Short mmCIF file of C-alpha atoms in Angstrom, two decimals:
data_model
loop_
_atom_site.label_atom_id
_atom_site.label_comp_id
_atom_site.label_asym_id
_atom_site.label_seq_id
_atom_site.Cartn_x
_atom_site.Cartn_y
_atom_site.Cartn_z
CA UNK A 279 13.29 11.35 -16.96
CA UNK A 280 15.98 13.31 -15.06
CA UNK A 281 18.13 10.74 -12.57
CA UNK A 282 16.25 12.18 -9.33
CA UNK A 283 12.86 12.70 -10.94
CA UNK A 284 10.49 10.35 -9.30
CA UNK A 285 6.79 9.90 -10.17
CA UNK A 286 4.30 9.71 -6.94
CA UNK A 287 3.48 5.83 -6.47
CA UNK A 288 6.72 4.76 -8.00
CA UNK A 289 9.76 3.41 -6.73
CA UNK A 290 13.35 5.70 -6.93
CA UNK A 291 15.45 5.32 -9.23
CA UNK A 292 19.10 5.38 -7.06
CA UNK A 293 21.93 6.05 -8.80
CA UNK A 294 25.46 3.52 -8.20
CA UNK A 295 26.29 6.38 -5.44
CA UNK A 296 23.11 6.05 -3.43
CA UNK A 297 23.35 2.16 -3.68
CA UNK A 298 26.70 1.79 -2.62
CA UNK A 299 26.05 4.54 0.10
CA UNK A 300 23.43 1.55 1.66
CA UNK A 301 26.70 -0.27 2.64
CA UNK A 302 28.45 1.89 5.00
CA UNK A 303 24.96 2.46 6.92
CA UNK A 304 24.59 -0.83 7.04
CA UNK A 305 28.23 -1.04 8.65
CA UNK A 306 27.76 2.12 11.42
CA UNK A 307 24.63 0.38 12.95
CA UNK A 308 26.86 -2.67 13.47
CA UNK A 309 28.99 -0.64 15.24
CA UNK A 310 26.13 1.32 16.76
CA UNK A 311 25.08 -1.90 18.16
CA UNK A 312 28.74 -2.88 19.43
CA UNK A 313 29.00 0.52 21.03
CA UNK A 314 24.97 0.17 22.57
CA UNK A 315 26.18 -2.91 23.88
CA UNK A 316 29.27 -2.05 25.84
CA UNK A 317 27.76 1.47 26.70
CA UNK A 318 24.63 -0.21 28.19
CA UNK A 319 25.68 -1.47 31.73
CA UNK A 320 26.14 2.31 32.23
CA UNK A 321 23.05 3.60 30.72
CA UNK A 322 20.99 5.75 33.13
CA UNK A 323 17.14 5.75 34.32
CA UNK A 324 16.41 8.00 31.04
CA UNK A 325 16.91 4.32 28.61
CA UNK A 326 15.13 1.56 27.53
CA UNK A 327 14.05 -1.06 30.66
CA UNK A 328 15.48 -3.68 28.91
CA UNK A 329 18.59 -3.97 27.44
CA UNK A 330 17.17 -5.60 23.70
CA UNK A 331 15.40 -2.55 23.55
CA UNK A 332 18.25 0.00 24.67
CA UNK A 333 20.89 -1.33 21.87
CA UNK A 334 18.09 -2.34 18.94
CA UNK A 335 16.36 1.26 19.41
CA UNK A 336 19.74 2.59 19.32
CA UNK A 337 20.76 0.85 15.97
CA UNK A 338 16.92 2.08 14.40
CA UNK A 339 17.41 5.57 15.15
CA UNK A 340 21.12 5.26 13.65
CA UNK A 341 19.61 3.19 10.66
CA UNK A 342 17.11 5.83 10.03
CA UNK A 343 19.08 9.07 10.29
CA UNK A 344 22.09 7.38 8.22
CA UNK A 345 19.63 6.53 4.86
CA UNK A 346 18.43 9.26 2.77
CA UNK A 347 14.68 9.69 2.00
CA UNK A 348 15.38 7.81 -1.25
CA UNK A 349 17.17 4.70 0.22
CA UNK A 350 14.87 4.54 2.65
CA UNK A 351 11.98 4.24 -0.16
CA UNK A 352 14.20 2.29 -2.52
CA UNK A 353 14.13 -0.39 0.00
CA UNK A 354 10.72 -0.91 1.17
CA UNK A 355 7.92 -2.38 -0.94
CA UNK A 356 5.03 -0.88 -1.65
CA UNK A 357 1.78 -0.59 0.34
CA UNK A 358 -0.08 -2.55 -2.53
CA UNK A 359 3.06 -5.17 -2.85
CA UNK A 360 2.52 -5.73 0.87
CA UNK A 361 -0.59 -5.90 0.97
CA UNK A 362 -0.96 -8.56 -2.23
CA UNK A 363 1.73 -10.70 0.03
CA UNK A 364 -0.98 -10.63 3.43
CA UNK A 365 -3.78 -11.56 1.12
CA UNK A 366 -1.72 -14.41 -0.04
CA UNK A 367 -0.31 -15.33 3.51
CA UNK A 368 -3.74 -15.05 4.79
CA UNK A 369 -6.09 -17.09 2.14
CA UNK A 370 -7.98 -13.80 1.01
CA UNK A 371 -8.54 -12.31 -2.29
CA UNK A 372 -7.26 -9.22 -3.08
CA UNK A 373 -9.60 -6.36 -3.43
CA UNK A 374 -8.98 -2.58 -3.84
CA UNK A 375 -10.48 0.58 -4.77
CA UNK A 376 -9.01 2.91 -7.39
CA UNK A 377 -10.18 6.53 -7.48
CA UNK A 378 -10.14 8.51 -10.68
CA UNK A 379 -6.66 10.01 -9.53
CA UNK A 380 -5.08 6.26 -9.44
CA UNK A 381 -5.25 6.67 -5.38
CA UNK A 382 -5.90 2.69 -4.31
CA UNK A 383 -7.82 1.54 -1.13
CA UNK A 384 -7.01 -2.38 -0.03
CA UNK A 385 -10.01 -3.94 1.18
CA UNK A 386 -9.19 -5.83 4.28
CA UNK A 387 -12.10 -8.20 4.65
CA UNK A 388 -15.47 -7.99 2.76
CA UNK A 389 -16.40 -4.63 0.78
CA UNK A 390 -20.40 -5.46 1.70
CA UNK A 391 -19.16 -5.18 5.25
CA UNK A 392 -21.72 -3.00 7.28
CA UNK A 393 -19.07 -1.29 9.29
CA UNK A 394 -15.72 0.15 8.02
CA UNK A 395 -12.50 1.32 9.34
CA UNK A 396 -10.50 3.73 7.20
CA UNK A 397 -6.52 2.80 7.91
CA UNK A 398 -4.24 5.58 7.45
CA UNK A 399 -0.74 4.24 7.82
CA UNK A 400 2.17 6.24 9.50
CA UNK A 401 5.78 5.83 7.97
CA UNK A 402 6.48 9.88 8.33
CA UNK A 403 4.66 10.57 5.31
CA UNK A 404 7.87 9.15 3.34
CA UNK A 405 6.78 5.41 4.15
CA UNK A 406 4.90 2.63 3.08
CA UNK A 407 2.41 0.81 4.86
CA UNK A 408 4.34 -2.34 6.15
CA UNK A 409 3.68 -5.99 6.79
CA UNK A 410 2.57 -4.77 10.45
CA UNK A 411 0.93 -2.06 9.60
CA UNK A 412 -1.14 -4.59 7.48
CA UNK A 413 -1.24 -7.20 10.21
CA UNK A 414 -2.51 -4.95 12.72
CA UNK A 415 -5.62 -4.18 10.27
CA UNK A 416 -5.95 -8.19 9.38
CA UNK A 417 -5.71 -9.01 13.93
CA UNK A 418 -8.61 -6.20 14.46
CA UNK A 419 -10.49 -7.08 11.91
CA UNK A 420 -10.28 -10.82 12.90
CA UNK A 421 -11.02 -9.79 16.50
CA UNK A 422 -14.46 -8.62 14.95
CA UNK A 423 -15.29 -11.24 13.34
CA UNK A 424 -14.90 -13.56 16.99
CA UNK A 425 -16.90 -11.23 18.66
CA UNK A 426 -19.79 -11.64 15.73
CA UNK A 427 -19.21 -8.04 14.41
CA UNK A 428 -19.13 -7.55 10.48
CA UNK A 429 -16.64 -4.80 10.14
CA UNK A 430 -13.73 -4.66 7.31
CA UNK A 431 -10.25 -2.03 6.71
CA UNK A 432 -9.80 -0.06 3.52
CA UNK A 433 -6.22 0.94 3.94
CA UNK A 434 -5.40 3.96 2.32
CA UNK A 435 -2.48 3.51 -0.42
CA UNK A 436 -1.61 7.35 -0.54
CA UNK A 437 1.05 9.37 -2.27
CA UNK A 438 4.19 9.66 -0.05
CA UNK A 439 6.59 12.93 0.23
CA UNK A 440 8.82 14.46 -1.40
CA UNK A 441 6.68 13.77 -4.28
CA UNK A 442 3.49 14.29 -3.50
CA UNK A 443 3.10 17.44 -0.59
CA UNK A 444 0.98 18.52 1.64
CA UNK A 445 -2.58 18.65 1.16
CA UNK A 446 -2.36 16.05 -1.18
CA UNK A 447 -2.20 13.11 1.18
CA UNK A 448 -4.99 14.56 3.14
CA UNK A 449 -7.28 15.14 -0.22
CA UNK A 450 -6.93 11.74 -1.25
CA UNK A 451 -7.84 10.64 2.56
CA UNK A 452 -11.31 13.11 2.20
CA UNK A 453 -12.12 11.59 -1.16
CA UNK A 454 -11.27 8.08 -0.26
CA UNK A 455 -13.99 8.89 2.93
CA UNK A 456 -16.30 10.39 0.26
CA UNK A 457 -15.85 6.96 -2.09
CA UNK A 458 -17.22 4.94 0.60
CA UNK A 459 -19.99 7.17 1.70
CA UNK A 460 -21.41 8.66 -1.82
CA UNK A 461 -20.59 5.75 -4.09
CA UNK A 462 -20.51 2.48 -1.96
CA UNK A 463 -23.00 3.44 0.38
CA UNK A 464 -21.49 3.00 3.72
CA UNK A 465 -23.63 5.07 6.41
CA UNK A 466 -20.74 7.51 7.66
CA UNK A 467 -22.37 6.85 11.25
CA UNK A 468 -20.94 2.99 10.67
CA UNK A 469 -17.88 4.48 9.73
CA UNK A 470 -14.27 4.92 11.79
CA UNK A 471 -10.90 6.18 11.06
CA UNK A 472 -7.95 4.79 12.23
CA UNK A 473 -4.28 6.11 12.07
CA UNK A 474 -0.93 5.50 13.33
CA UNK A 475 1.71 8.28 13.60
CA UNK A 476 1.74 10.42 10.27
CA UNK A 477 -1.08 7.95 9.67
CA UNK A 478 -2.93 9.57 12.96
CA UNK A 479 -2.51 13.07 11.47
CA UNK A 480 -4.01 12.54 8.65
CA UNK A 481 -7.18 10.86 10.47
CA UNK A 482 -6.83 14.61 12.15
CA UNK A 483 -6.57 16.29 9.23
CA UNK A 484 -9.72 14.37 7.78
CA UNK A 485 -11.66 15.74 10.92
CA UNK A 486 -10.90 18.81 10.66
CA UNK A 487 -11.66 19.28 7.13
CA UNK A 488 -15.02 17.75 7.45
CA UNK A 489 -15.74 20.84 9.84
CA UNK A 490 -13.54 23.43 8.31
CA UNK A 491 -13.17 22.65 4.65
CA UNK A 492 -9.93 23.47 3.30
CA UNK A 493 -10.08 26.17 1.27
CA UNK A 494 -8.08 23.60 -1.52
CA UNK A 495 -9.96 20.81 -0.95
CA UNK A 496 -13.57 19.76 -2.01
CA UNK A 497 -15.97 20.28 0.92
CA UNK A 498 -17.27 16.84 1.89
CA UNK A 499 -21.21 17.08 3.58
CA UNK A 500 -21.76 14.04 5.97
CA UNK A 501 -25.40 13.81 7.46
CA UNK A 502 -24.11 11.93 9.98
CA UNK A 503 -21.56 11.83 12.66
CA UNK A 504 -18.53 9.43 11.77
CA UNK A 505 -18.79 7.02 14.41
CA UNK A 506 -15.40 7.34 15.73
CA UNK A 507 -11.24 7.83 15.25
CA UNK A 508 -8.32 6.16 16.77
CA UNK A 509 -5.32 8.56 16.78
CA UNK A 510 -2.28 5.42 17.75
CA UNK A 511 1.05 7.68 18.61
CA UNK A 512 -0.59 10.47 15.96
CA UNK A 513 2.24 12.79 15.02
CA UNK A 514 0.48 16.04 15.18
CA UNK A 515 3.36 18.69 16.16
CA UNK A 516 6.36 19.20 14.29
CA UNK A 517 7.90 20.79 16.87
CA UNK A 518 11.40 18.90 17.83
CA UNK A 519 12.31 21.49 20.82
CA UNK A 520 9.78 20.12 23.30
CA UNK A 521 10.86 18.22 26.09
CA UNK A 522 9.80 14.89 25.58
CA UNK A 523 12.34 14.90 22.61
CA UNK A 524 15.42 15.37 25.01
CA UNK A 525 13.79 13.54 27.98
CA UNK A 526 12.82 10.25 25.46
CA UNK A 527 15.74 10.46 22.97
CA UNK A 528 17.07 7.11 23.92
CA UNK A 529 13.69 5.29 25.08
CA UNK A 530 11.71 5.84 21.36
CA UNK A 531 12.98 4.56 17.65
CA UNK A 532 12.92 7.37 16.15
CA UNK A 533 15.19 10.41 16.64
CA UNK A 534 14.44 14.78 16.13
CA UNK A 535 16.56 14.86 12.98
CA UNK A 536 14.89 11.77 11.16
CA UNK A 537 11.77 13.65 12.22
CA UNK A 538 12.90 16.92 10.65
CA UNK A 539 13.64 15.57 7.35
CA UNK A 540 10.39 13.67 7.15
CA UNK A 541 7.99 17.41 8.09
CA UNK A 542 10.31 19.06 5.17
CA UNK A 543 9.93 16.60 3.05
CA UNK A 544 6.05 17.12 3.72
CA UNK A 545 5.90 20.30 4.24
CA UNK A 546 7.81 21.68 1.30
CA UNK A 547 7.53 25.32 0.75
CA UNK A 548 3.69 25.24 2.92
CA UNK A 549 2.93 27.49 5.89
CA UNK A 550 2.18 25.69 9.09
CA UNK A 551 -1.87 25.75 9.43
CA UNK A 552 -4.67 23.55 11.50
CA UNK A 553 -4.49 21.21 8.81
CA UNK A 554 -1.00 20.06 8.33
CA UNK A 555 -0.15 20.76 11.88
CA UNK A 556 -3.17 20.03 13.63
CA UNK A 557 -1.59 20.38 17.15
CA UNK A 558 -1.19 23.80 16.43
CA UNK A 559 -4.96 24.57 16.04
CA UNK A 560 -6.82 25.46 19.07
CA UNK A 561 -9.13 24.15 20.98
CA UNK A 562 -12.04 26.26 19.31
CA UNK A 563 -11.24 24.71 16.29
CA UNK A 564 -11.93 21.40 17.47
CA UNK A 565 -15.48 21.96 19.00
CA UNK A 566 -17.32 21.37 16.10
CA UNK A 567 -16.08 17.77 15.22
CA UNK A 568 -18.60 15.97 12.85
CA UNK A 569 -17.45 12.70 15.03
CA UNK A 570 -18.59 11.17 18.30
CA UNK A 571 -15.88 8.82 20.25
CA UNK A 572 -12.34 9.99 19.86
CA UNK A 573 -9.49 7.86 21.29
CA UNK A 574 -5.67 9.11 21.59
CA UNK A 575 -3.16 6.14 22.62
CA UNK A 576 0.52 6.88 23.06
CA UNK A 577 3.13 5.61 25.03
CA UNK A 578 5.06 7.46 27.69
CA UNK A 579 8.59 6.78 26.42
CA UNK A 580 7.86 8.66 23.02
CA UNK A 581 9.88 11.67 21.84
CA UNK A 582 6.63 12.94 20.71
CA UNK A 583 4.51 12.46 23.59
CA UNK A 584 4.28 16.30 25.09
CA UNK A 585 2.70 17.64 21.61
CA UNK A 586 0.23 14.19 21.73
CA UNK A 587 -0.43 15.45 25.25
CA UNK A 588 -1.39 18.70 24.34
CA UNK A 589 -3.37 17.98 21.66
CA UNK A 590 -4.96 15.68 23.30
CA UNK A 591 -6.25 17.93 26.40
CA UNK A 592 -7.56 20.51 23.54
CA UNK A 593 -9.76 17.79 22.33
CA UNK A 594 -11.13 16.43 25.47
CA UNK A 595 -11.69 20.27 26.57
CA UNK A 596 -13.97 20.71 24.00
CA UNK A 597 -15.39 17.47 22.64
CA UNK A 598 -16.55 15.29 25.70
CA UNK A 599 -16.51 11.98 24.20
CA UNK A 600 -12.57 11.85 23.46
CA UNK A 601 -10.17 9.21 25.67
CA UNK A 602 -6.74 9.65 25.99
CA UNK A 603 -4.67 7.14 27.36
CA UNK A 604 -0.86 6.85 27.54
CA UNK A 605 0.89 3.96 28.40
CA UNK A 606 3.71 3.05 30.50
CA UNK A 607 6.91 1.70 29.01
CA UNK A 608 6.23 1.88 25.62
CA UNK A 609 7.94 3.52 22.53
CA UNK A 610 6.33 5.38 19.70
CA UNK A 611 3.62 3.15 18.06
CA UNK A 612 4.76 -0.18 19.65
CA UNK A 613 2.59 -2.83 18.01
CA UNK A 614 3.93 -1.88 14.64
CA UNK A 615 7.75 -0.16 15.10
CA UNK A 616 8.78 -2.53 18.05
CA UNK A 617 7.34 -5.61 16.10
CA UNK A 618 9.59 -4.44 12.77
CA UNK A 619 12.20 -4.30 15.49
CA UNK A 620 12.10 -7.95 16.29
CA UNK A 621 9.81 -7.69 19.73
CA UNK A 622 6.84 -9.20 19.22
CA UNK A 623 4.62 -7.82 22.63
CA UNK A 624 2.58 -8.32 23.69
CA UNK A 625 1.92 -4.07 23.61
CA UNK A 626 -0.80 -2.27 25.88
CA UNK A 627 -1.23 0.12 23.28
CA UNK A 628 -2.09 -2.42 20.74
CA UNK A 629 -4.97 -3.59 23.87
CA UNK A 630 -6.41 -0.34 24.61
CA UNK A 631 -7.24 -0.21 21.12
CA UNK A 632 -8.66 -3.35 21.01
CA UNK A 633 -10.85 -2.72 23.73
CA UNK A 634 -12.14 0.65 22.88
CA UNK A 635 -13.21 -0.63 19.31
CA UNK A 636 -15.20 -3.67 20.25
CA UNK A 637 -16.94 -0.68 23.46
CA UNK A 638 -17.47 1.57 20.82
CA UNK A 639 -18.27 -0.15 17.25
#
């Protein structure tokens, strides 16, 4: 295998150049932070509120724009190494699915659950679902369980970019849906999706193709409604021109350019379409949803919140039952980025879903 040839699932392989290369990042968002520091008693209205969050978001977004794709994967475990280390933390055994393609779904409280959320995780589509990605699953699920509901996670463990592109990760979403409707059983009515950032596309994507089946991807026929989706921060516009990205550049974690190299390195060589950019599609296109409740949660300091916004007002235009709520004060996908940034909430993002999912399942 050539030096830079990766297979999807698998760690990279970095070469002595890319590992030494970790070094001087790790030295520039020192000195990010040093600079963030004596900068900040002069920051304007257009920062942070506080001033933790005004130099840590600045070393993040330096942090993330100074690794290439491969460091940044090099360095993270994977979704099924995190989630083995919850189970272990948490006193559960460790349960997943594995499709006939190798794609692997981790089973987040019982598989005879009656009710089941399917977890897409965000991470730009170059990621892997983290420790608090995981721990936001393992707090909902336990919030159930208080309130006497029997619902479990199956958190999807899908192929990240460069290696695997667009439609791949949304084909092994639809057949990881199909798995637990055709072959385990579940009632698609007692069934949710739930998705964070590129994790929140993908819960789009799903929708859509359940009404408009893409013309690469097996049709799946539902004979009910899914019950519901949670779209937390979804990233649904690639656009990096619109407003909010100038207007939130220092307020969010994450930064135009990071989020140009992650849509390329999904994208590839594909034209733009309803399915990989589902802000793009319009609000036709979304009045056939197979789903009933539909909740969009952002926060108001995100560089991505315009394209949320209008996505979100095509939805409720045509499909009554959707609730979008953004929130004050709050970066992009709080209860997960902010926590790997060391602030541990509590978020209102992180309530508002809460609330809507006991309301509605």
């Amino acid at each position: 295998m050539a030096p830079h040839e990766q297979q999807p699932g698998s760690k990279p392989q970095l070469s002595l150049y890319e590992k030494l290369g970790i070094i001087p990042a790790i030295v520039l968002v020192l000195i990010s932070m040093c600079v963030a520091l004596v900068k900040s008693p002069f920051r304007g209205l257009n920062s942070p509120p506080t001033l933790y969050k005004y130099v840590v978001f600045h070393a993040v977004r330096r942090w993330l724009r100074q690794l290439s794709v491969r460091q940044q994967q090099y360095l993270e475990p994977s979704t099924t190494e995190s989630y083995k280390g919850l189970a272990k933390e948490k006193g559960f055994e460790a349960t997943c699915i594995e499709l006939s393609d190798g794609t692997k779904g981790c089973w987040i409280g019982s598989p005879d659950a009656e009710k089941v959320i399917l977890f897409f995780h965000g991470g730009g589509f170059i990621g892997e679902a983290n420790r608090f990605h995981l721990e936001l699953c393992w707090n909902l699920k336990e919030m159930f369980r208080e309130a006497g509901k029997d619902v479990s996670f199956v958190v999807l463990a899908y192929d990240l970019a460069p290696h695997a592109r667009y439609p791949r990760q949304i084909l092994q979403s639809v057949e990881m849906l199909g798995h637990l409707i055709n072959v385990l059983g579940k009632r698609s009515s007692n069934i949710m999706l739930l998705g964070d950032s590129a994790g929140g596309h993908m819960a789009a994507g799903t929708m859509s193709h359940i009404s408009h089946p893409h013309p690469h991807i097996p049709a799946l026929e539902i004979s009910e409604n899914l019950r519901g989706a949670v779209l937390l921060s979804p990233w649904v516009d690639f656009d990096t021109n619109a407003t909010s990205m100038t207007r939130n550049g220092l307020k969010d974690l994450i930064h135009p350019d990071t989020l140009n190299v992650y849509a390329r390195s999904y994208m590839g060589c594909a034209s733009v379409d309803q399915y990989n950019q589902p802000g793009t599609a319009s609000a036709e296109w979304w009045a056939s949803l197979k789903i009933d409740d539909i909740l969009v949660v952002a926060g108001k300091d995100e560089v991505l919140l315009d394209g949320i916004n209008r996505f979100a007002e095509k939805l409720k235009s045509v499909h009554e039952k959707t609730t979008s709520v953004i929130v004050p004060n709050e970066a992009h996908v709080s209860p997960v980025l902010e926590r790997m940034a060391g602030h541990n909430g509590p978020f209102q993002q992180e309530e508002v879903t809460r609330s809507w999912l006991l309301e509605h399942f």
